[in-house]
XYZ file of N, CA and C in Angstrom:
210
model
N 18.992 179.107 5.818
C 20.317 178.911 6.661
C 21.330 178.583 5.469
N 22.455 179.338 5.515
C 23.508 179.032 4.459
C 24.252 177.658 4.742
N 24.460 176.899 3.745
C 25.197 175.675 3.874
C 26.644 175.880 4.422
N 27.194 175.070 5.212
C 28.629 175.303 5.648
C 29.399 174.946 4.359
N 30.513 175.856 4.196
C 31.398 175.413 3.082
C 32.520 174.338 3.697
N 32.305 173.353 2.823
C 33.295 172.089 3.183
C 34.639 172.467 2.697
N 35.683 171.988 3.363
C 37.000 172.099 2.911
C 37.228 171.370 1.665
N 38.070 171.838 0.816
C 38.346 170.970 -0.383
C 39.003 169.622 0.011
N 38.726 168.498 -0.519
C 39.382 167.457 -0.225
C 39.894 166.728 -1.476
N 41.286 166.568 -1.490
C 41.990 166.051 -2.682
C 42.422 164.741 -2.268
N 41.693 163.512 -2.795
C 42.149 162.185 -2.434
C 43.517 161.915 -2.969
N 43.871 162.498 -4.150
C 45.069 162.252 -4.747
C 46.341 162.616 -3.842
N 46.266 163.721 -3.123
C 47.135 164.252 -2.249
C 47.412 163.315 -1.074
N 46.148 162.918 -0.532
C 46.206 161.925 0.565
C 46.784 160.655 0.258
N 46.435 160.146 -0.970
C 46.979 158.987 -1.451
C 48.556 159.059 -1.595
N 48.970 160.064 -2.026
C 50.361 160.244 -2.233
C 51.221 160.218 -1.001
N 50.559 160.882 0.037
C 50.974 161.036 1.587
C 51.050 159.501 2.181
N 49.956 158.772 1.905
C 49.775 157.406 2.366
C 50.879 156.610 1.655
N 51.051 156.811 0.516
C 52.290 155.994 -0.306
C 53.441 156.103 0.248
N 53.960 157.482 0.669
C 55.068 157.747 1.212
C 55.169 157.115 2.512
N 54.149 157.156 3.408
C 54.184 156.476 4.733
C 54.417 154.983 4.680
N 53.804 154.455 3.796
C 53.973 152.958 3.495
C 55.384 152.545 3.049
N 55.861 153.420 2.285
C 57.192 153.266 1.678
C 58.310 153.347 2.892
N 58.021 154.359 3.884
C 58.861 154.694 4.881
C 58.733 153.352 5.932
N 57.572 152.823 6.095
C 57.319 151.687 7.057
C 58.024 150.487 6.430
N 57.885 150.358 5.206
C 58.631 149.115 4.533
C 60.099 149.211 4.666
N 60.663 150.403 4.561
C 62.014 150.605 4.830
C 62.448 150.256 6.387
N 61.574 150.780 7.271
C 61.807 150.422 8.617
C 61.797 148.943 9.034
N 60.776 148.159 8.394
C 60.669 146.973 8.435
C 61.951 146.002 8.068
N 62.307 146.347 6.846
C 63.591 145.818 6.242
C 64.651 145.999 7.163
N 64.975 147.287 7.741
C 65.980 147.429 8.626
C 65.954 146.707 9.868
N 64.637 146.641 10.349
C 64.500 145.666 11.635
C 64.686 144.118 11.272
N 64.314 143.700 10.242
C 64.618 142.207 9.810
C 66.085 142.112 9.645
N 66.829 143.068 9.003
C 68.132 142.961 8.850
C 68.983 142.937 10.269
N 68.348 143.727 11.207
C 69.012 143.755 12.470
C 68.644 142.575 13.172
N 67.508 141.924 13.137
C 67.298 140.643 13.756
C 68.203 139.484 13.238
N 68.457 139.599 11.936
C 69.328 138.552 11.358
C 70.789 138.618 11.887
N 71.190 139.877 12.064
C 72.508 140.115 12.639
C 72.690 139.426 14.017
N 71.578 139.403 14.770
C 71.808 138.801 16.128
C 72.210 137.313 15.971
N 73.208 137.016 16.864
C 73.901 135.609 16.756
C 72.872 134.438 17.150
N 71.742 134.867 17.973
C 70.928 133.765 18.419
C 69.705 133.916 17.581
N 69.514 134.410 16.418
C 68.500 134.369 15.575
C 67.465 135.557 15.998
N 67.761 136.437 16.899
C 66.856 137.444 17.219
C 66.307 137.221 18.669
N 66.536 135.902 19.062
C 66.070 135.836 20.575
C 66.747 136.624 21.456
N 66.052 137.004 22.643
C 66.765 137.743 23.599
C 67.653 136.819 24.466
N 68.749 137.187 24.687
C 69.725 136.279 25.311
C 69.302 136.056 26.938
N 68.607 136.932 27.325
C 68.218 136.789 28.617
C 67.222 135.508 28.902
N 66.479 135.114 27.772
C 65.747 133.946 27.822
C 66.474 132.711 28.109
N 67.628 132.634 27.504
C 68.493 131.476 27.494
C 69.191 131.424 28.954
N 69.439 132.596 29.578
C 69.732 132.708 31.044
C 68.749 132.320 31.948
N 67.499 132.556 31.742
C 66.492 132.281 32.546
C 66.078 130.707 32.475
N 66.340 130.210 31.278
C 66.165 128.552 31.100
C 67.140 127.887 31.900
N 68.471 128.407 32.016
C 69.450 127.743 32.677
C 69.340 127.984 34.197
N 68.751 128.995 34.673
C 68.433 129.227 36.053
C 67.332 128.166 36.527
N 66.278 128.079 35.579
C 65.128 127.139 35.828
C 65.662 125.705 35.977
N 66.633 125.511 35.019
C 67.220 124.053 34.963
C 67.770 123.591 36.274
N 68.338 124.586 37.072
C 68.802 124.306 38.261
C 67.958 123.655 39.426
N 66.787 123.831 39.225
C 65.739 123.315 40.076
C 65.464 121.755 39.688
N 65.643 120.648 40.400
C 65.533 119.303 39.874
C 64.153 119.122 39.351
N 63.053 119.637 39.907
C 61.746 119.337 39.373
C 61.491 119.932 38.004
N 61.978 121.264 37.863
C 61.853 121.883 36.693
C 62.924 121.258 35.534
N 63.927 120.861 35.963
C 64.853 120.274 35.009
C 64.246 118.960 34.511
N 63.516 118.200 35.276
C 62.921 116.872 34.719
C 61.822 117.200 33.766
N 60.979 118.214 34.084
C 60.077 118.671 33.324
C 60.568 119.098 31.890
N 61.648 119.931 31.943
C 62.237 120.403 30.641
C 62.799 119.177 29.840
N 63.490 118.311 30.625
C 64.054 117.090 29.915
C 62.887 116.238 29.322
N 61.823 116.085 29.784
C 60.668 115.487 29.341
C 60.114 116.045 27.999
N 60.142 117.299 28.039
C 59.621 118.003 26.795
C 60.676 118.214 25.708
N 62.032 117.767 26.092
C 62.919 117.899 25.065
C 63.756 119.148 25.032
N 64.010 119.748 26.037
C 64.686 120.962 26.046
C 65.987 120.773 26.834
């Protein structure tokens, strides 16, 4: 029974492709970090602040939040 012919595998080519992918991901991460720094609230979602304000309207929740220092 003849052996199956394996496809040639060049690890140098794969390594070069992976290095390109890593470089692209690093650029994307840097862009995301820059975008987060540009947000006025330090990258936090402004809806969270709105939810906290709504929760504070309830007297029991307000007391809990005040006790925790919020």
